[in-house]
CSV table of C-alpha atoms in Angstrom, one decimal:
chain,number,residue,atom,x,y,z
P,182,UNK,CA,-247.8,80.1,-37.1
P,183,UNK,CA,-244.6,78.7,-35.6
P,184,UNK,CA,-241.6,80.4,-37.3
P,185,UNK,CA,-239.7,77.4,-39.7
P,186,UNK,CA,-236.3,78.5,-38.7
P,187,UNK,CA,-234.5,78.4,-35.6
P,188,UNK,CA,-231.6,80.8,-34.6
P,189,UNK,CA,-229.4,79.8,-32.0
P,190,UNK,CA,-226.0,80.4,-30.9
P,191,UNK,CA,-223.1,77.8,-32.2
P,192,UNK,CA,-223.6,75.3,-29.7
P,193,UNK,CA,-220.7,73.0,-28.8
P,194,UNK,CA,-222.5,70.2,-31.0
P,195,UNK,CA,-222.9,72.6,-33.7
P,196,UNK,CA,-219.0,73.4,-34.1
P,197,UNK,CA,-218.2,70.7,-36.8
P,198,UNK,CA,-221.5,70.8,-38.5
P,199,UNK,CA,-221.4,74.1,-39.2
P,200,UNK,CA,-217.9,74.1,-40.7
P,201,UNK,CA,-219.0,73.7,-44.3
P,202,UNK,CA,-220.6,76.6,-44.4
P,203,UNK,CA,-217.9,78.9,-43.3
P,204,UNK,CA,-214.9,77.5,-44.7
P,205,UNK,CA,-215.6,79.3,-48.3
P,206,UNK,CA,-215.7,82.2,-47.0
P,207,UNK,CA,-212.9,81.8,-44.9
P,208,UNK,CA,-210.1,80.5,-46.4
P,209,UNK,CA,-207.1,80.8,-43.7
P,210,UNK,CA,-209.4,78.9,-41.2
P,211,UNK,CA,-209.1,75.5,-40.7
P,212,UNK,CA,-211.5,72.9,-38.6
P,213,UNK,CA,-208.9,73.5,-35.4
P,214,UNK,CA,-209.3,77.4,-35.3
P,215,UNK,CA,-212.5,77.1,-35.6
P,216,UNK,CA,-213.0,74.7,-32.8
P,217,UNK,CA,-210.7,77.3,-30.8
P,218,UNK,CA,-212.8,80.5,-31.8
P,219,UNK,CA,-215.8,78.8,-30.7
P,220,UNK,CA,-214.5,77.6,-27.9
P,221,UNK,CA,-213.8,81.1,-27.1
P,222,UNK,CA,-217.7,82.1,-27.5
P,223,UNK,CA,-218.8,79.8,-25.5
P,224,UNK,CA,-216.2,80.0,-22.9
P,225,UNK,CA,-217.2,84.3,-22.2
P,226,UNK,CA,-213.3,85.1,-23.8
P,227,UNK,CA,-212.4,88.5,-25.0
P,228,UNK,CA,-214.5,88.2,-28.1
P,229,UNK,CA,-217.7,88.6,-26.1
P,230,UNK,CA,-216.4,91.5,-24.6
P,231,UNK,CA,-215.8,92.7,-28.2
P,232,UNK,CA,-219.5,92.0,-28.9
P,233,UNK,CA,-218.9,89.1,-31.0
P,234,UNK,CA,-221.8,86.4,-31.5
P,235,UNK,CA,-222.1,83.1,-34.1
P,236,UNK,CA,-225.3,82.6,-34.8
P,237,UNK,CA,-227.2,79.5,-37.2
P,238,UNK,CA,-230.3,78.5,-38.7
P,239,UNK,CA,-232.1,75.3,-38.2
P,240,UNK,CA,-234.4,73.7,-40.0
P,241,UNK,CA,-237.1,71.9,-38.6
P,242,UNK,CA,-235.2,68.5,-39.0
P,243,UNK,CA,-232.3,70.1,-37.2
P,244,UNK,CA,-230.2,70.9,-40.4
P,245,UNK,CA,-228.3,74.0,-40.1
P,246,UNK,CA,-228.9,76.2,-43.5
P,247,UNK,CA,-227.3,79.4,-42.7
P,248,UNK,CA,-224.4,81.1,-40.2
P,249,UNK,CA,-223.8,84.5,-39.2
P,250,UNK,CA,-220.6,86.2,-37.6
P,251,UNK,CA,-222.1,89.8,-35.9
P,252,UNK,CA,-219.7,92.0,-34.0
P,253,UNK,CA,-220.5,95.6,-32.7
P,254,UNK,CA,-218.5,98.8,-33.9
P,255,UNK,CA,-218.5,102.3,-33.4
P,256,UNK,CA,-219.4,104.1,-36.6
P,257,UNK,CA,-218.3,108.2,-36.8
P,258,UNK,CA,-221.2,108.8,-38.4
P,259,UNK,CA,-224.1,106.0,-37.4
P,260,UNK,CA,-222.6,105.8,-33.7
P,261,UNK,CA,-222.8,101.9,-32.7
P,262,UNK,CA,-222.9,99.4,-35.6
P,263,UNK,CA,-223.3,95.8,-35.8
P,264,UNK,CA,-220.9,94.3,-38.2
P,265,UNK,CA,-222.2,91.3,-39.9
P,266,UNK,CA,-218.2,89.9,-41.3
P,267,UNK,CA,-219.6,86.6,-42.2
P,268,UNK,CA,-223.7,85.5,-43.8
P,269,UNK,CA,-223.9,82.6,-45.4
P,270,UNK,CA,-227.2,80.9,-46.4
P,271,UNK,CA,-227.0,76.9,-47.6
P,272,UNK,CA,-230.4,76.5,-48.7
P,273,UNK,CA,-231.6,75.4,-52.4
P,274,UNK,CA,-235.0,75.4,-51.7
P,275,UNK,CA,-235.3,78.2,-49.2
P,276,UNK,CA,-232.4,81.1,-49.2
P,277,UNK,CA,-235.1,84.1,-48.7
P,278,UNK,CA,-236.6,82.3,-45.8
P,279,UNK,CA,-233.1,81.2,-44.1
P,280,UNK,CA,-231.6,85.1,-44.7
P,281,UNK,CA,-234.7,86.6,-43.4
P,282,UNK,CA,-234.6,84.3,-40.3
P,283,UNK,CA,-231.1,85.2,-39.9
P,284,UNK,CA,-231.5,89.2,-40.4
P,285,UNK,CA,-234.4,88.9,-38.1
P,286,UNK,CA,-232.2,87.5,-35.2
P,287,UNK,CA,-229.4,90.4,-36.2
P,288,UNK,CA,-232.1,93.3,-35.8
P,289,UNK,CA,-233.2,91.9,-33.0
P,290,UNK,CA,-229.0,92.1,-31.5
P,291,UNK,CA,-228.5,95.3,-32.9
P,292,UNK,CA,-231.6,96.5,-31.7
P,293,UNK,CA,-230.8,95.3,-28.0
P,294,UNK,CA,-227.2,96.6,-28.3
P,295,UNK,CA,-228.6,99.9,-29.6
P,296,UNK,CA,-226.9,100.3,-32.7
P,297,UNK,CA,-228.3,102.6,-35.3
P,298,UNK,CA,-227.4,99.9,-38.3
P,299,UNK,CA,-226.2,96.8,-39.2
P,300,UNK,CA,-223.7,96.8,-42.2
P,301,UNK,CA,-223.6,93.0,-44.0
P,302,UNK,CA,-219.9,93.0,-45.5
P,303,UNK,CA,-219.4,92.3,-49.5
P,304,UNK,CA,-218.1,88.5,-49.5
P,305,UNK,CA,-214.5,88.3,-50.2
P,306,UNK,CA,-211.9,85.9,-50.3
P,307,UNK,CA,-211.2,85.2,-47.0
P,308,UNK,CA,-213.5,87.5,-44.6
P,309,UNK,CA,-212.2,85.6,-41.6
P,310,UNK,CA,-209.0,87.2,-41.7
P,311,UNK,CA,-211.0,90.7,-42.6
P,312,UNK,CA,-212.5,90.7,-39.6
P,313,UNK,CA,-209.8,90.7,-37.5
P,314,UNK,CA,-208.3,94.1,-39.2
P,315,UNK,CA,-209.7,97.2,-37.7
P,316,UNK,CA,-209.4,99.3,-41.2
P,317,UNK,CA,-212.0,97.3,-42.3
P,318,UNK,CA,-214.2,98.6,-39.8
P,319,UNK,CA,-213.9,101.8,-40.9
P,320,UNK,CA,-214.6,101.4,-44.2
P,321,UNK,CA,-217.5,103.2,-45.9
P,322,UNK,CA,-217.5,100.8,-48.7
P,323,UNK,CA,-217.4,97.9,-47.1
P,324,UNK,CA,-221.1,96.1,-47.7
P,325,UNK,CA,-224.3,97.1,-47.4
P,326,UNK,CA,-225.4,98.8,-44.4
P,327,UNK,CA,-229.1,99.0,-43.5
P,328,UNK,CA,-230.0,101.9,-40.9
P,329,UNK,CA,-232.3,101.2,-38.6
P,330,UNK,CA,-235.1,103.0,-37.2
């Protein structure tokens, strides 16, 4: 059975689409720097190096229902991490389906990058800025972290 999501990377005709999804969650960030930051992605800047990876969920009709910012980390105590700053699901009819899509594609990341978990932060009011500041990285508190096996 053909899976009813598909994850890709934020394509260049994705940028503006997938706008209204992140800009509740991140409330410093306006349509410009967010052309810029993907631009950046797509471009191989610094923020690959860093690990850093926008990813969305399409429907079948090409409507994009969910976003994810991942990022690796070091962890003192689960080694590497993949930091999930950013989830957001924008389905009414489907929200398990679209976040199990979604986790799927970060397992499969943090399972290539050989992290030992992936930590999904606690929403806040503007996680955008959040996940530029390295003390939030280092927070125990910070989400929920699922280890992986």
């Amino acid at each position: 059975m053909p899976a009813t999501y598909t994850i890709t990377q934020v394509k260049p005709l994705d940028v503006d689409r997938v706008y209204p999804l992140i800009e509740p969650v991140a409330s410093t960030l306006d349509l410009a720097a967010w052309r810029r930051y993907c631009t950046q992605l797509a471009s191989r800047t610094d923020l690959v190096v860093q690990g850093e990876q926008a990813w969305i969920a399409l429907n079948p009709i090409g409507v994009i229902q969910g976003l994810s910012l991942c990022r690796l980390s070091e962890d003192f105590s689960h080694n590497r991490m993949l930091e999930v700053p950013i989830f957001v699901v924008a389905s009414a009819a489907d929200d398990v389906g679209v976040s199990k899509a979604l986790l799927d594609q970060l397992r499969d990341r943090a399972k290539n990058a050989e992290c030992t978990s992936i930590r999904i932060w606690t929403p806040a009011s503007d996680n955008w800025s959040r996940r530029l500041r390295p003390l939030d990285y280092s927070r125990w508190d910070n989400g929920i972290q699922m280890i992986l096996q």
